[in-house]
Short mmCIF file of C-alpha atoms in Angstrom, two decimals:
data_model
loop_
_atom_site.label_atom_id
_atom_site.label_comp_id
_atom_site.label_asym_id
_atom_site.label_seq_id
_atom_site.Cartn_x
_atom_site.Cartn_y
_atom_site.Cartn_z
CA UNK A 169 99.28 161.36 152.98
CA UNK A 170 95.86 162.60 154.77
CA UNK A 171 93.44 163.96 152.19
CA UNK A 172 93.34 168.14 152.53
CA UNK A 173 90.17 169.07 154.43
CA UNK A 174 87.30 169.19 151.45
CA UNK A 175 86.75 172.98 151.37
CA UNK A 176 83.03 173.57 152.94
CA UNK A 177 80.29 174.16 150.78
CA UNK A 178 78.90 177.84 150.11
CA UNK A 179 75.13 178.33 151.47
CA UNK A 180 72.62 180.00 150.48
CA UNK A 181 70.40 181.17 153.01
CA UNK A 182 66.67 182.14 151.26
CA UNK A 183 63.27 181.74 153.30
CA UNK A 184 59.62 180.48 153.31
CA UNK A 185 57.31 182.17 150.64
CA UNK A 186 54.34 179.48 150.91
CA UNK A 187 53.45 175.96 151.98
CA UNK A 188 51.45 173.88 149.94
CA UNK A 189 49.85 170.80 150.59
CA UNK A 190 50.38 168.69 147.10
CA UNK A 191 49.12 165.60 148.37
CA UNK A 192 48.55 163.57 151.68
CA UNK A 193 52.23 162.78 152.33
CA UNK A 194 54.03 165.53 149.55
CA UNK A 195 54.58 169.19 150.74
CA UNK A 196 55.33 171.64 148.58
CA UNK A 197 58.03 174.77 150.03
CA UNK A 198 58.70 177.60 147.73
CA UNK A 199 61.31 179.68 148.70
CA UNK A 200 62.96 182.83 147.64
CA UNK A 201 64.68 186.63 148.90
CA UNK A 202 67.68 187.82 149.07
CA UNK A 203 69.39 185.10 148.61
CA UNK A 204 68.22 183.64 145.50
CA UNK A 205 70.81 185.76 143.58
CA UNK A 206 73.10 182.97 144.25
CA UNK A 207 71.21 180.23 142.52
CA UNK A 208 71.57 179.23 139.19
CA UNK A 209 69.76 176.52 137.57
CA UNK A 210 72.26 173.87 135.74
CA UNK A 211 69.90 172.23 133.71
CA UNK A 212 69.10 168.77 134.85
CA UNK A 213 65.72 168.01 135.89
CA UNK A 214 66.96 166.01 138.50
CA UNK A 215 68.88 168.76 140.33
CA UNK A 216 69.41 168.36 143.88
CA UNK A 217 70.15 170.15 147.34
CA UNK A 218 71.98 169.70 150.62
CA UNK A 219 70.20 171.31 152.74
CA UNK A 220 70.31 172.14 156.72
CA UNK A 221 68.11 171.95 158.69
CA UNK A 222 68.08 173.29 162.39
CA UNK A 223 66.83 171.27 165.07
CA UNK A 224 62.85 172.58 166.41
CA UNK A 225 63.24 175.08 168.15
CA UNK A 226 66.70 176.07 167.72
CA UNK A 227 67.51 179.47 168.24
CA UNK A 228 70.88 179.08 165.64
CA UNK A 229 70.82 181.79 162.76
CA UNK A 230 72.20 180.47 159.14
CA UNK A 231 74.39 180.75 157.31
CA UNK A 232 75.89 178.16 159.93
CA UNK A 233 79.35 177.98 160.81
CA UNK A 234 79.31 173.86 161.42
CA UNK A 235 83.08 173.86 162.35
CA UNK A 236 82.60 176.10 165.49
CA UNK A 237 78.82 174.53 166.10
CA UNK A 238 80.39 170.77 166.36
CA UNK A 239 82.91 172.13 168.80
CA UNK A 240 80.65 173.37 171.06
CA UNK A 241 76.93 171.67 170.78
CA UNK A 242 75.91 167.98 171.01
CA UNK A 243 75.24 165.93 167.77
CA UNK A 244 71.70 166.29 168.52
CA UNK A 245 71.59 170.15 168.71
CA UNK A 246 73.51 170.44 165.28
CA UNK A 247 71.83 170.97 162.36
CA UNK A 248 70.71 168.14 160.21
CA UNK A 249 71.57 167.59 156.77
CA UNK A 250 69.68 166.05 153.78
CA UNK A 251 69.31 166.14 150.35
CA UNK A 252 66.58 166.88 148.23
CA UNK A 253 65.70 167.21 144.51
CA UNK A 254 65.09 170.74 143.33
CA UNK A 255 61.02 170.37 141.75
CA UNK A 256 61.27 173.64 140.18
CA UNK A 257 62.93 177.00 139.09
CA UNK A 258 61.39 180.32 138.35
CA UNK A 259 64.34 182.60 139.04
CA UNK A 260 62.71 185.31 136.60
CA UNK A 261 59.61 185.53 140.00
CA UNK A 262 62.78 184.82 142.18
CA UNK A 263 61.67 181.23 143.37
CA UNK A 264 62.56 177.86 143.51
CA UNK A 265 60.27 174.71 144.60
CA UNK A 266 60.80 172.16 147.00
CA UNK A 267 58.41 168.59 147.74
CA UNK A 268 58.92 167.07 151.02
CA UNK A 269 57.62 163.66 151.47
CA UNK A 270 55.63 163.38 155.15
CA UNK A 271 55.04 160.28 157.11
CA UNK A 272 54.18 161.85 160.39
CA UNK A 273 56.98 162.78 162.84
CA UNK A 274 60.18 161.08 161.43
CA UNK A 275 63.34 162.76 160.41
CA UNK A 276 63.90 165.97 160.27
CA UNK A 277 63.22 167.17 156.44
CA UNK A 278 59.28 166.32 157.08
CA UNK A 279 58.77 167.23 159.91
CA UNK A 280 59.98 170.79 159.34
CA UNK A 281 57.90 171.12 156.01
CA UNK A 282 55.07 170.15 157.56
CA UNK A 283 55.18 172.73 160.23
CA UNK A 284 57.51 175.62 158.17
CA UNK A 285 55.62 179.28 158.41
CA UNK A 286 56.44 181.96 155.98
CA UNK A 287 59.91 183.91 157.01
CA UNK A 288 61.60 180.40 158.14
CA UNK A 289 65.18 180.29 156.98
CA UNK A 290 65.95 177.85 153.70
CA UNK A 291 69.51 176.51 153.99
CA UNK A 292 70.92 175.19 150.74
CA UNK A 293 74.72 174.06 150.11
CA UNK A 294 75.16 174.06 146.95
CA UNK A 295 73.29 172.35 143.73
CA UNK A 296 73.95 169.71 142.07
CA UNK A 297 72.36 167.24 139.38
CA UNK A 298 73.44 165.36 136.57
CA UNK A 299 70.00 163.70 134.30
CA UNK A 300 67.84 165.17 131.91
CA UNK A 301 65.71 163.45 128.81
CA UNK A 302 67.63 162.71 125.77
CA UNK A 303 65.80 163.92 122.55
CA UNK A 304 67.77 161.46 120.87
CA UNK A 305 66.82 158.47 122.63
CA UNK A 306 63.97 155.90 120.82
CA UNK A 307 62.24 155.73 124.58
CA UNK A 308 62.28 157.02 127.98
CA UNK A 309 61.49 154.52 131.22
CA UNK A 310 61.17 156.30 134.41
CA UNK A 311 61.00 154.96 137.51
CA UNK A 312 60.35 155.04 141.40
CA UNK A 313 58.78 156.36 144.94
CA UNK A 314 57.81 158.88 146.41
CA UNK A 315 61.54 160.53 146.84
CA UNK A 316 61.67 160.38 143.41
CA UNK A 317 58.31 162.62 142.34
CA UNK A 318 59.75 165.83 141.98
CA UNK A 319 63.09 164.53 139.60
CA UNK A 320 60.06 162.12 137.68
CA UNK A 321 57.68 164.74 137.64
CA UNK A 322 60.13 167.42 135.79
CA UNK A 323 61.89 165.13 133.38
CA UNK A 324 58.32 164.59 132.05
CA UNK A 325 57.58 168.61 131.64
CA UNK A 326 61.36 168.81 129.59
CA UNK A 327 61.20 165.89 127.36
CA UNK A 328 60.23 166.58 124.18
CA UNK A 329 56.60 166.75 122.81
CA UNK A 330 56.86 163.32 120.80
CA UNK A 331 58.89 161.61 123.27
CA UNK A 332 57.54 157.87 124.00
CA UNK A 333 58.25 155.43 127.03
CA UNK A 334 57.26 154.28 130.56
CA UNK A 335 56.96 156.12 134.05
CA UNK A 336 56.32 154.27 136.91
CA UNK A 337 56.21 155.89 140.11
CA UNK A 338 55.68 153.85 143.18
CA UNK A 339 53.51 155.97 146.35
CA UNK A 340 50.81 154.32 149.13
CA UNK A 341 47.42 154.75 147.26
CA UNK A 342 45.33 156.49 144.25
CA UNK A 343 44.77 159.64 147.14
CA UNK A 344 48.99 160.22 146.03
CA UNK A 345 48.05 160.96 142.45
CA UNK A 346 49.33 164.00 140.85
CA UNK A 347 48.68 165.60 137.59
CA UNK A 348 51.92 165.35 136.37
CA UNK A 349 52.11 167.04 132.23
CA UNK A 350 53.73 164.66 130.14
CA UNK A 351 53.95 164.25 126.76
CA UNK A 352 51.10 161.72 125.18
CA UNK A 353 53.41 159.32 124.49
CA UNK A 354 54.78 158.30 127.39
CA UNK A 355 52.73 156.46 129.69
CA UNK A 356 51.92 157.31 133.27
CA UNK A 357 51.93 154.15 135.55
CA UNK A 358 51.29 154.68 139.21
CA UNK A 359 51.94 151.82 141.61
CA UNK A 360 50.22 151.24 144.89
CA UNK A 361 51.23 150.07 148.36
CA UNK A 362 48.22 150.15 150.03
CA UNK A 363 49.44 150.93 153.29
CA UNK A 364 52.69 148.86 153.13
CA UNK A 365 55.21 150.41 154.75
CA UNK A 366 57.55 152.37 152.15
CA UNK A 367 60.73 150.72 151.06
CA UNK A 368 59.37 146.95 152.35
CA UNK A 369 57.76 145.81 148.58
CA UNK A 370 58.77 145.14 145.09
CA UNK A 371 56.21 146.94 143.23
CA UNK A 372 58.94 148.80 141.27
CA UNK A 373 61.45 146.19 140.30
CA UNK A 374 58.07 143.87 139.45
CA UNK A 375 56.78 146.29 137.17
CA UNK A 376 60.41 147.20 135.67
CA UNK A 377 60.81 143.31 134.56
CA UNK A 378 57.44 142.89 133.67
CA UNK A 379 57.21 146.09 131.26
CA UNK A 380 57.23 145.13 127.51
CA UNK A 381 60.64 146.33 126.06
CA UNK A 382 60.86 148.54 123.01
CA UNK A 383 62.79 148.57 120.25
CA UNK A 384 65.78 150.88 120.29
CA UNK A 385 67.72 153.02 122.73
CA UNK A 386 66.25 153.26 125.79
CA UNK A 387 67.30 156.32 128.04
CA UNK A 388 66.34 155.26 131.85
CA UNK A 389 66.03 157.23 135.31
CA UNK A 390 65.84 155.45 137.90
CA UNK A 391 65.66 156.71 141.07
CA UNK A 392 64.69 155.55 144.86
CA UNK A 393 64.95 153.18 148.02
CA UNK A 394 68.33 151.51 147.91
CA UNK A 395 67.04 147.87 147.60
CA UNK A 396 65.43 148.72 144.83
CA UNK A 397 67.75 149.91 143.04
CA UNK A 398 70.00 147.41 144.22
CA UNK A 399 67.89 145.02 142.53
CA UNK A 400 66.81 147.18 138.98
CA UNK A 401 70.70 147.81 138.50
CA UNK A 402 71.65 143.98 137.95
CA UNK A 403 68.45 143.24 135.44
CA UNK A 404 69.17 147.16 133.59
CA UNK A 405 73.11 146.37 132.66
CA UNK A 406 72.85 142.49 132.98
CA UNK A 407 69.93 141.50 131.24
CA UNK A 408 69.16 144.34 129.37
CA UNK A 409 72.52 145.14 128.25
CA UNK A 410 72.14 148.91 128.54
CA UNK A 411 75.83 150.50 129.75
CA UNK A 412 76.21 153.79 131.88
CA UNK A 413 75.51 156.48 129.46
CA UNK A 414 71.58 155.29 129.29
CA UNK A 415 71.23 154.80 132.45
CA UNK A 416 70.65 157.30 135.84
CA UNK A 417 70.08 155.54 138.94
CA UNK A 418 70.92 155.58 142.54
CA UNK A 419 69.27 155.12 145.86
CA UNK A 420 68.06 158.48 147.17
CA UNK A 421 67.28 156.42 150.38
CA UNK A 422 67.49 153.28 152.44
CA UNK A 423 64.84 151.61 154.32
CA UNK A 424 65.52 151.99 158.32
CA UNK A 425 67.83 154.22 157.61
CA UNK A 426 68.22 158.19 158.91
CA UNK A 427 70.04 160.34 155.90
CA UNK A 428 73.06 160.72 157.81
CA UNK A 429 74.33 156.98 158.44
CA UNK A 430 72.98 155.95 154.65
CA UNK A 431 75.09 158.71 153.22
CA UNK A 432 78.15 157.26 155.61
CA UNK A 433 77.38 153.68 154.29
CA UNK A 434 77.52 154.86 150.68
CA UNK A 435 81.34 156.04 151.45
CA UNK A 436 82.02 152.43 152.74
CA UNK A 437 83.86 149.47 150.54
CA UNK A 438 81.78 147.21 148.96
CA UNK A 439 80.93 144.46 151.24
CA UNK A 440 81.65 146.16 154.43
CA UNK A 441 78.07 147.98 154.82
#
């Protein structure tokens, strides 16, 4: 018996209020407008949203009727769906912040953020999330690449003042370092690719495996490129014996894959990719 059709996600239509160049490869979009009344903070520091991006030069106006658009437009004229972490909720002031990794003209979201102007539409398709620093954990381990910076930054801000641990963040180089408020007891370590293509190094995996393991119960947040996460999972669950309640680990992206293909592959049975 076929599965019932999934109900379309509710669309929240905001607008660009400001574009900020945070670092050479990170752009922050501040969004707000009347639609902000439909945004609810969920308490997760990895709060994320799927976003719809119309092609450059498109005259499509949100909210989008995706079913109707798929019937009459070729695939390259449809809005693209991408997933992004909400860096900060500032609902008291009617705004949210979303950070975008930008590497030239590749992809749909990065180039959009690079050219975004005040008034441009920002289309959100619901808000999810499931991680926040646990005040009961003895120590914290956070690990991610550029794509995980917003979630790691939010987690560091929300961590208890007396929290201890280590946060590894992989970026291209020193120019990509950010001033991230964090508890004094959490060491912030920047790992440099030094020009290597994102997703092609073992920097993150090597750093986590070389870390001196602390006593007590650890809470781990590890998110980034799929290959690195596939290597980290057996180390953390096998060699280190972590159970699922201690671990938030997921691939945010996959080297050589656009998110459309990547998300489709995640739904395939193991071994089919």
